[in-house]
Coordinates of C-alpha atoms and ligand atoms in Angstrom, one line a residue:
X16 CA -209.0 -38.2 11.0
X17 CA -206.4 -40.5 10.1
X18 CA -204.2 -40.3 7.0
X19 CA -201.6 -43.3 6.0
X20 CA -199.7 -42.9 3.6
X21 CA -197.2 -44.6 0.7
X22 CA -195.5 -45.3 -2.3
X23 CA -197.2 -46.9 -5.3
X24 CA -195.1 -49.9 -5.9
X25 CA -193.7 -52.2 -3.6
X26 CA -190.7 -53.7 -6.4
X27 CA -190.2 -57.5 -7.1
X28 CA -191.2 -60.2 -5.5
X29 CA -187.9 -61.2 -4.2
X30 CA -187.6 -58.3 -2.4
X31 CA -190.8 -57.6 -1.5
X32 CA -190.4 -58.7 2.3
X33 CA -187.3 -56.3 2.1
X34 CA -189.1 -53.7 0.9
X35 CA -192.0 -53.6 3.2
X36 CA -189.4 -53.5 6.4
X37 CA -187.8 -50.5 5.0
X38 CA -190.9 -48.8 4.5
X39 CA -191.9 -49.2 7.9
X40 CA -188.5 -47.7 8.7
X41 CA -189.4 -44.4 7.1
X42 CA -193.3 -44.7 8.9
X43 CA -194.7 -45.7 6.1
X44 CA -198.4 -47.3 6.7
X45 CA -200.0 -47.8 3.1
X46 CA -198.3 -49.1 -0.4
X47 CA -200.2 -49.8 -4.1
X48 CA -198.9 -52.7 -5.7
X49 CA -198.6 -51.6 -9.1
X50 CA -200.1 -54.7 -11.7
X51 CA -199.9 -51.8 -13.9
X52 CA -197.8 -53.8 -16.5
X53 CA -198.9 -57.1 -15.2
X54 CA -200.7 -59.2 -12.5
X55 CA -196.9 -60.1 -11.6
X56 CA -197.3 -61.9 -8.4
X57 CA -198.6 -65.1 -9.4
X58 CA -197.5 -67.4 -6.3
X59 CA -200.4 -67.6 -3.8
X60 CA -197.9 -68.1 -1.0
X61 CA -195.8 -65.3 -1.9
X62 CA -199.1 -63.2 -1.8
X63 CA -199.9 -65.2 1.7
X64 CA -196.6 -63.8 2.8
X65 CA -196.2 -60.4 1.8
X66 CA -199.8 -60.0 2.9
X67 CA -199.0 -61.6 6.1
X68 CA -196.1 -59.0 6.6
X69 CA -197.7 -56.0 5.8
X70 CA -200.3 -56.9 8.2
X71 CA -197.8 -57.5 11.3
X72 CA -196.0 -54.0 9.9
X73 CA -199.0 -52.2 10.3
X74 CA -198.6 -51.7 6.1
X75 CA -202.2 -50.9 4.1
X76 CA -202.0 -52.9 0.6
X77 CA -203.6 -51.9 -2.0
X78 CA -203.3 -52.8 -5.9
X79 CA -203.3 -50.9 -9.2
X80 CA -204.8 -53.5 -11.7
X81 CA -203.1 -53.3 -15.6
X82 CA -203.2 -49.8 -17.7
X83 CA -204.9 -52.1 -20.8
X84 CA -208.5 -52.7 -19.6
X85 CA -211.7 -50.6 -20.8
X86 CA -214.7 -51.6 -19.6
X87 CA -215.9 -49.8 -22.9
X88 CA -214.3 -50.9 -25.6
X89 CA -217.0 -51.9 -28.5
X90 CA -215.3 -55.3 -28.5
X91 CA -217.1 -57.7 -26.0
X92 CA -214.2 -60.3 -26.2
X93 CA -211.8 -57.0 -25.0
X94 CA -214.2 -56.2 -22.1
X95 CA -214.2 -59.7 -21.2
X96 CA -210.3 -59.5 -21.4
X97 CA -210.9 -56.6 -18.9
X98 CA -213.0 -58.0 -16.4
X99 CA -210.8 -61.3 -16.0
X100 CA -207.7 -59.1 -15.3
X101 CA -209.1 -56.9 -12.8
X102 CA -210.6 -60.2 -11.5
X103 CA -206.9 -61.8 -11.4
X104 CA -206.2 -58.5 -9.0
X105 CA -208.9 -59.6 -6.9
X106 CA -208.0 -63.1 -6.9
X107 CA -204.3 -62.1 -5.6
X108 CA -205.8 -59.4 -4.0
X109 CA -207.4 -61.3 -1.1
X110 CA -204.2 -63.4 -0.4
X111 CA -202.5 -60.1 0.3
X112 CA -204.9 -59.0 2.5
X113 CA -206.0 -55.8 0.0
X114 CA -208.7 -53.4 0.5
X115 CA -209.2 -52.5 -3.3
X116 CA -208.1 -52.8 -6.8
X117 CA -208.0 -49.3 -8.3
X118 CA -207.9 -49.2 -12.1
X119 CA -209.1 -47.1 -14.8
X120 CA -212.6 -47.5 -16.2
X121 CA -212.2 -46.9 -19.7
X122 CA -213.0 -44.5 -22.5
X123 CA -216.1 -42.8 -24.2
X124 CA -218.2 -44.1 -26.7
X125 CA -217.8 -41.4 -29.9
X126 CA -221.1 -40.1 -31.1
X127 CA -220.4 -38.2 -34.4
X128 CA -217.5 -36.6 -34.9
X129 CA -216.2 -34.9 -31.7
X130 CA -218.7 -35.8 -29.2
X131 CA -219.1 -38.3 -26.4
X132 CA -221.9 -40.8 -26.0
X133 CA -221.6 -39.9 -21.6
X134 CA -224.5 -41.8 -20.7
X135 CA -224.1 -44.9 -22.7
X136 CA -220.3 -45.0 -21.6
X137 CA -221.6 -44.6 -18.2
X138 CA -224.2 -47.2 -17.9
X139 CA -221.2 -49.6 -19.9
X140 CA -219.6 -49.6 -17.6
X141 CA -221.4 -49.5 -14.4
X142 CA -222.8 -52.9 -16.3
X143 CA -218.7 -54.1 -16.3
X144 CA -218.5 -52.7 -12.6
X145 CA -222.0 -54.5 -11.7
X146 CA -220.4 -58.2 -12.9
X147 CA -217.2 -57.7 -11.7
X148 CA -218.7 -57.5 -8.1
X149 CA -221.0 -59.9 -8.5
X150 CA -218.3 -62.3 -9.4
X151 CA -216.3 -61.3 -6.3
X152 CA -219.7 -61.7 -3.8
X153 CA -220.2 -65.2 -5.7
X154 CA -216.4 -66.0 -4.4
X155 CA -216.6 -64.6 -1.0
X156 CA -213.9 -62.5 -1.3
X157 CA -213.4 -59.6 1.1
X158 CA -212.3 -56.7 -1.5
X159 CA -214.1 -53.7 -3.7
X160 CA -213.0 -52.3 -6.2
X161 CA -212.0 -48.6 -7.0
X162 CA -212.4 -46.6 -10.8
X163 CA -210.1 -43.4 -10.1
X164 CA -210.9 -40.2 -11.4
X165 CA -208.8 -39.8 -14.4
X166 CA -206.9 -36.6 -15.9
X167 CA -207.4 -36.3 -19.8
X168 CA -210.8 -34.9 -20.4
X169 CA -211.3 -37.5 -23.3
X170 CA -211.2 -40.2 -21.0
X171 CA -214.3 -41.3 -18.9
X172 CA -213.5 -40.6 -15.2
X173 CA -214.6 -37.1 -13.9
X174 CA -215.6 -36.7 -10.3
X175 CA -219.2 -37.0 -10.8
X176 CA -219.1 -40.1 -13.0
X177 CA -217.2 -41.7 -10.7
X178 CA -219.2 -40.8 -7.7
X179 CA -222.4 -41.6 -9.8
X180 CA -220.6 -45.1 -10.1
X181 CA -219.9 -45.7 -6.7
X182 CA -223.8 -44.4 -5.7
X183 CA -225.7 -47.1 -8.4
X184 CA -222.9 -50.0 -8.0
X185 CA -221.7 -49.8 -4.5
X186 CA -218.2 -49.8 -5.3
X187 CA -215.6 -48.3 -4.2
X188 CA -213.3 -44.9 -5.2
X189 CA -210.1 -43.6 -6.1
X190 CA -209.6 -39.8 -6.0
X191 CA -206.8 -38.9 -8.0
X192 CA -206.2 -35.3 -7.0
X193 CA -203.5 -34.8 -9.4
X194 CA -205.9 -35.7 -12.3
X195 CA -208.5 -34.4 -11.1
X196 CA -206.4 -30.6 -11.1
X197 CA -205.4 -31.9 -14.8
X198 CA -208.5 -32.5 -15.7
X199 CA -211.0 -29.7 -14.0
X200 CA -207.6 -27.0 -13.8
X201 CA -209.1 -26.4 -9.9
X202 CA -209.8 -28.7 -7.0
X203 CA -213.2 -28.0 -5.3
X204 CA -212.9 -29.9 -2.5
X205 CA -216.1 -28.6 -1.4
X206 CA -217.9 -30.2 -4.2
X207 CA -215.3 -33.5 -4.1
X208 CA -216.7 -33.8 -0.2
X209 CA -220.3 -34.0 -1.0
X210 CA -220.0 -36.1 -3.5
X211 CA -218.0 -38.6 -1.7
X212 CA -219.9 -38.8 1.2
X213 CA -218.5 -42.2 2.4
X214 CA -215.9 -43.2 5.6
X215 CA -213.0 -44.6 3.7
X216 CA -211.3 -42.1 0.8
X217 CA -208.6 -44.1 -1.3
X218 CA -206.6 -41.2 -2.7
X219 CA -203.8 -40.9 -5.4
X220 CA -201.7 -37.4 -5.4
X221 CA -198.7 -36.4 -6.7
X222 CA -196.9 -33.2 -8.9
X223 CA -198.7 -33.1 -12.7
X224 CA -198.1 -31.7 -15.7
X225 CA -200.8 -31.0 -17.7
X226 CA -202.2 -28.7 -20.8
X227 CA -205.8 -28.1 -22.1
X228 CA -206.7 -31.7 -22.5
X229 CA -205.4 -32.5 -19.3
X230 CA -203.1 -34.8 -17.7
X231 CA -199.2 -35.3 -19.5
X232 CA -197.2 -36.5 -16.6
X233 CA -196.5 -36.7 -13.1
X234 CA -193.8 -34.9 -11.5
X235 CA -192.4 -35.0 -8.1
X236 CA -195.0 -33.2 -5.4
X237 CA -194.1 -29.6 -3.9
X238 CA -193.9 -28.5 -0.1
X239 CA -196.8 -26.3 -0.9
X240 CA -199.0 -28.5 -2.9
X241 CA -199.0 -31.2 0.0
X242 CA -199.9 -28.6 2.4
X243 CA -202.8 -27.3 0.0
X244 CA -204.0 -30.9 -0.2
X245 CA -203.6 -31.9 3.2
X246 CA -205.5 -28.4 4.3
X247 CA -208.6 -29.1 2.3
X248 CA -209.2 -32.8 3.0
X249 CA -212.2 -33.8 5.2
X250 CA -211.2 -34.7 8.9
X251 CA -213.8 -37.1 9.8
X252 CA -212.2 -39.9 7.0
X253 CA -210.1 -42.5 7.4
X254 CA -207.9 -41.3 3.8
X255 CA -205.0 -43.2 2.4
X256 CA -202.9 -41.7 -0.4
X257 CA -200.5 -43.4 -2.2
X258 CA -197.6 -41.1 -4.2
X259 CA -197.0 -41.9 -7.7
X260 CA -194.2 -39.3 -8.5
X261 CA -191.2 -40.4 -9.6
X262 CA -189.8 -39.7 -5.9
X263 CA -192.8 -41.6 -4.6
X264 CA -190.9 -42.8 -1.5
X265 CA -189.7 -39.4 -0.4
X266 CA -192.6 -37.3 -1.1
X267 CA -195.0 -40.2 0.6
X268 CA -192.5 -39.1 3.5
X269 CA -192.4 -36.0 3.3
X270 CA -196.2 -35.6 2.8
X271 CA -196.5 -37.4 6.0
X272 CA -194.1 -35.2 7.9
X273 CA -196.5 -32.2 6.7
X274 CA -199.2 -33.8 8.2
X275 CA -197.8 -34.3 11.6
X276 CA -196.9 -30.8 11.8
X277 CA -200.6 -29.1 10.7
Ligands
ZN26 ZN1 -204.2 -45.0 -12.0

């Protein structure tokens, strides 16, 4: 089994080349570039170039499309909106040499008052998920892309939906083990494992705070909870796991020091 892991964020794009060096410093072998806010790299040869130095660095890119897509919303034009930016990821994407772009699917349909409409959210946006791709195999473009499990129980994203995704679409998966504790209040990793039966496990993990409806915030990751993790994941995958505490650098570190040692 082999295990890289890093920070999600690699900064501006002035820096960017910066950044990367110093990351390979600390051993660093994986980094999400967060879009989260915006697809902010917009140059194709700045892409070309941070790509090309995170490949010679031996540095894993990944991205984090924007927070404001739902590949539910009731409003066509607004799902449209969400498939062209998680497109724009892909489009950058391949010029920096990523293996996914992780973003989060979207929300339930309401039926009545306090209930979800699950399986019409679901086949939504596997419908979203089945364009997106077909738009990427009509480009060529080597890149999948990842729905993470997500940690407020009103959101779509539990284990199984996502790994019911990934089974009817062929794309790929973030586990967020953070959210997922938010959202379940346990980790079975038994159950996570045989539902996620595939080679390559793109991870997110970090310290959460969370309540009855799951996730509030992240919080920098404990000693113990990286051991937990670290413990309980499969040893036949090739995982990366990208931090996304606010001490994302140091815990990435520190989780890979843990690692070394078990
Ligand atoms: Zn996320």
């Amino acid at each position: 089994m082999a295990i890289k892991f890093g920070p999600a964020g690699i900064g501006p794009v002035k820096t960017a080349l910066e950044v990367l060096e110093n990351y390979h410093k600390k051993g660093i072998k994986a980094c999400e570039i967060a879009f989260t806010y915006q697809v902010y790299i917009k140059n194709e040869e700045d892409a070309r170039q941070i790509g090309k130095k995170a490949k010679e660095l031996g540095i894993e890119l990944s991205i984090h499309a924007p927070y404001y897509v739902n590949l539910n919303s009731k409003e066509k034009a607004k799902r449209e909106a969400t498939k062209k930016r998680i497109l724009d990821c892909c489009r950058v994407g391949r010029y920096l040499g990523a293996s996914v772009v992780v973003f989060h699917p979207g929300y339930y349909f309401k039926k009545g008052k306090d209930e979800f409409d699950r399986e019409k959210t679901f086949e939504t946006i596997k419908q979203g998920i089945l364009e997106i791709k077909g738009e990427i195999k009509k480009h060529g473009w080597k890149i999948n892309i990842a729905p993470e499990t997500m940690g407020k129980i009103n959101v779509f994203g539990s284990i199984e939906e996502i790994s019911r995704l990934v089974r009817e679409t062929g794309c790929s998966f973030c586990l967020d083990f953070a959210h997922i504790l938010a959202r379940e209040k346990t980790v079975d990793y038994e159950k996570i494992k045989s539902l996620f039966q595939g080679k390559i496990w793109h991870a997110h993990f970090s310290g959460i705070i969370y309540g009855d409806k799951g996730e509030r915030s992240h919080r920098k990751t404990k000693h113990e909870e990286w051991k937990v993790l670290l413990k309980n994941l499969p040893k036949d995958k090739e995982i990366v796991i990208i931090n996304e505490s606010p001490d994302m650098i140091n815990d990435s570190v520190e989780g890979m020091k843990i690692y070394e040692k078990l």
